């Protein structure tokens, strides 16, 4: 199995929400760190204010299992609503990269 990166980028709904994003990002870090196969997660912003999240997994299977478990959570809709309050989902781009 090859390691696997998920890179997500998006714009904030409002540039003034950066502190809200940082707080939510910290919660995400704490939650995802418990997932089987999780290696690392970094988040940053470019000069245009676009936010990037880079998540590394032991394999694509580990990432897919986490996604399935996340979507099955009873608080999933609430999580996504909070995320959408901060991040402009219309600008969201996801890239999946298998590491050689």
CSV table of C-alpha atoms in Angstrom, one decimal:
chain,number,residue,atom,x,y,z
A,1,UNK,CA,0.0,0.0,0.0
A,2,UNK,CA,1.2,3.5,-0.9
A,3,UNK,CA,0.9,6.5,1.3
A,4,UNK,CA,-1.9,8.9,0.2
A,5,UNK,CA,-2.3,12.7,0.3
A,6,UNK,CA,-5.6,14.6,0.2
A,7,UNK,CA,-5.1,18.2,-0.6
A,8,UNK,CA,-8.2,20.5,-0.2
A,9,UNK,CA,-8.3,24.2,-0.9
A,10,UNK,CA,-11.0,26.7,-0.6
A,11,UNK,CA,-11.7,30.4,-0.1
A,12,UNK,CA,-13.1,31.7,3.2
A,13,UNK,CA,-16.7,33.2,3.0
A,14,UNK,CA,-15.2,36.3,4.5
A,15,UNK,CA,-11.5,37.1,5.1
A,16,UNK,CA,-12.5,38.1,8.7
A,17,UNK,CA,-13.3,34.4,9.4
A,18,UNK,CA,-9.6,33.4,9.6
A,19,UNK,CA,-9.6,33.1,13.4
A,20,UNK,CA,-12.8,31.0,13.2
A,21,UNK,CA,-11.0,28.8,10.6
A,22,UNK,CA,-8.0,28.4,12.8
A,23,UNK,CA,-10.2,27.3,15.8
A,24,UNK,CA,-12.1,24.8,13.6
A,25,UNK,CA,-8.8,23.6,12.1
A,26,UNK,CA,-7.5,22.9,15.6
A,27,UNK,CA,-10.7,20.8,16.3
A,28,UNK,CA,-10.2,18.9,13.1
A,29,UNK,CA,-6.6,18.2,14.0
A,30,UNK,CA,-7.6,16.8,17.4
A,31,UNK,CA,-10.4,14.6,15.8
A,32,UNK,CA,-8.5,13.3,12.8
A,33,UNK,CA,-5.4,12.4,14.9
A,34,UNK,CA,-7.4,9.5,16.4
A,35,UNK,CA,-8.1,8.0,13.0
A,36,UNK,CA,-6.5,4.7,12.0
A,37,UNK,CA,-3.9,5.2,9.3
A,38,UNK,CA,-3.6,9.0,9.9
A,39,UNK,CA,0.0,10.3,9.4
A,40,UNK,CA,-0.2,14.2,9.4
A,41,UNK,CA,-2.3,17.2,8.7
A,42,UNK,CA,-1.1,20.7,7.9
A,43,UNK,CA,-3.2,23.8,7.0
A,44,UNK,CA,-2.1,27.1,5.6
A,45,UNK,CA,-3.1,30.1,3.5
A,46,UNK,CA,-1.6,31.6,0.4
A,47,UNK,CA,-1.1,35.3,-0.5
A,48,UNK,CA,-4.6,35.5,-2.0
A,49,UNK,CA,-6.2,34.2,1.2
A,50,UNK,CA,-7.0,30.7,-0.2
A,51,UNK,CA,-6.8,28.0,2.5
A,52,UNK,CA,-5.0,24.7,1.9
A,53,UNK,CA,-5.3,21.5,4.0
A,54,UNK,CA,-2.8,18.7,3.3
A,55,UNK,CA,-3.7,15.4,5.0
A,56,UNK,CA,-1.4,12.4,4.7
A,57,UNK,CA,-2.6,8.8,5.2
A,58,UNK,CA,-0.9,5.4,5.3
A,59,UNK,CA,-3.1,4.4,2.3
A,60,UNK,CA,-6.1,5.3,0.2
A,61,UNK,CA,-8.1,2.7,2.1
A,62,UNK,CA,-7.4,4.4,5.4
A,63,UNK,CA,-8.6,7.7,4.0
A,64,UNK,CA,-11.7,6.2,2.6
A,65,UNK,CA,-12.5,4.4,5.8
A,66,UNK,CA,-12.1,7.7,7.8
A,67,UNK,CA,-14.4,9.4,5.3
A,68,UNK,CA,-17.1,6.7,5.6
A,69,UNK,CA,-16.9,6.8,9.4
A,70,UNK,CA,-17.1,10.6,9.4
A,71,UNK,CA,-20.2,10.6,7.1
A,72,UNK,CA,-21.9,8.1,9.4
A,73,UNK,CA,-21.5,10.3,12.5
A,74,UNK,CA,-24.7,11.6,14.0
A,75,UNK,CA,-23.2,15.1,14.1
A,76,UNK,CA,-21.9,15.0,10.5
A,77,UNK,CA,-24.6,17.5,9.3
A,78,UNK,CA,-23.7,19.9,12.1
A,79,UNK,CA,-19.9,19.6,11.3
A,80,UNK,CA,-20.5,20.3,7.7
A,81,UNK,CA,-22.8,23.3,8.5
A,82,UNK,CA,-20.1,24.8,10.7
A,83,UNK,CA,-17.5,24.2,8.0
A,84,UNK,CA,-19.7,25.8,5.3
A,85,UNK,CA,-20.2,28.8,7.5
A,86,UNK,CA,-16.5,29.5,7.3
A,87,UNK,CA,-15.4,28.0,4.0
A,88,UNK,CA,-16.9,28.8,0.6
A,89,UNK,CA,-17.7,25.3,-0.6
A,90,UNK,CA,-18.3,26.6,-4.2
A,91,UNK,CA,-14.5,27.3,-4.4
A,92,UNK,CA,-13.5,24.0,-2.8
A,93,UNK,CA,-11.0,21.9,-4.8
A,94,UNK,CA,-9.9,18.4,-3.7
A,95,UNK,CA,-6.9,16.5,-5.0
A,96,UNK,CA,-6.1,12.9,-4.2
A,97,UNK,CA,-2.4,11.9,-4.7
A,98,UNK,CA,-0.9,8.5,-4.3
A,99,UNK,CA,2.7,8.7,-3.1
A,100,UNK,CA,5.3,6.6,-5.1
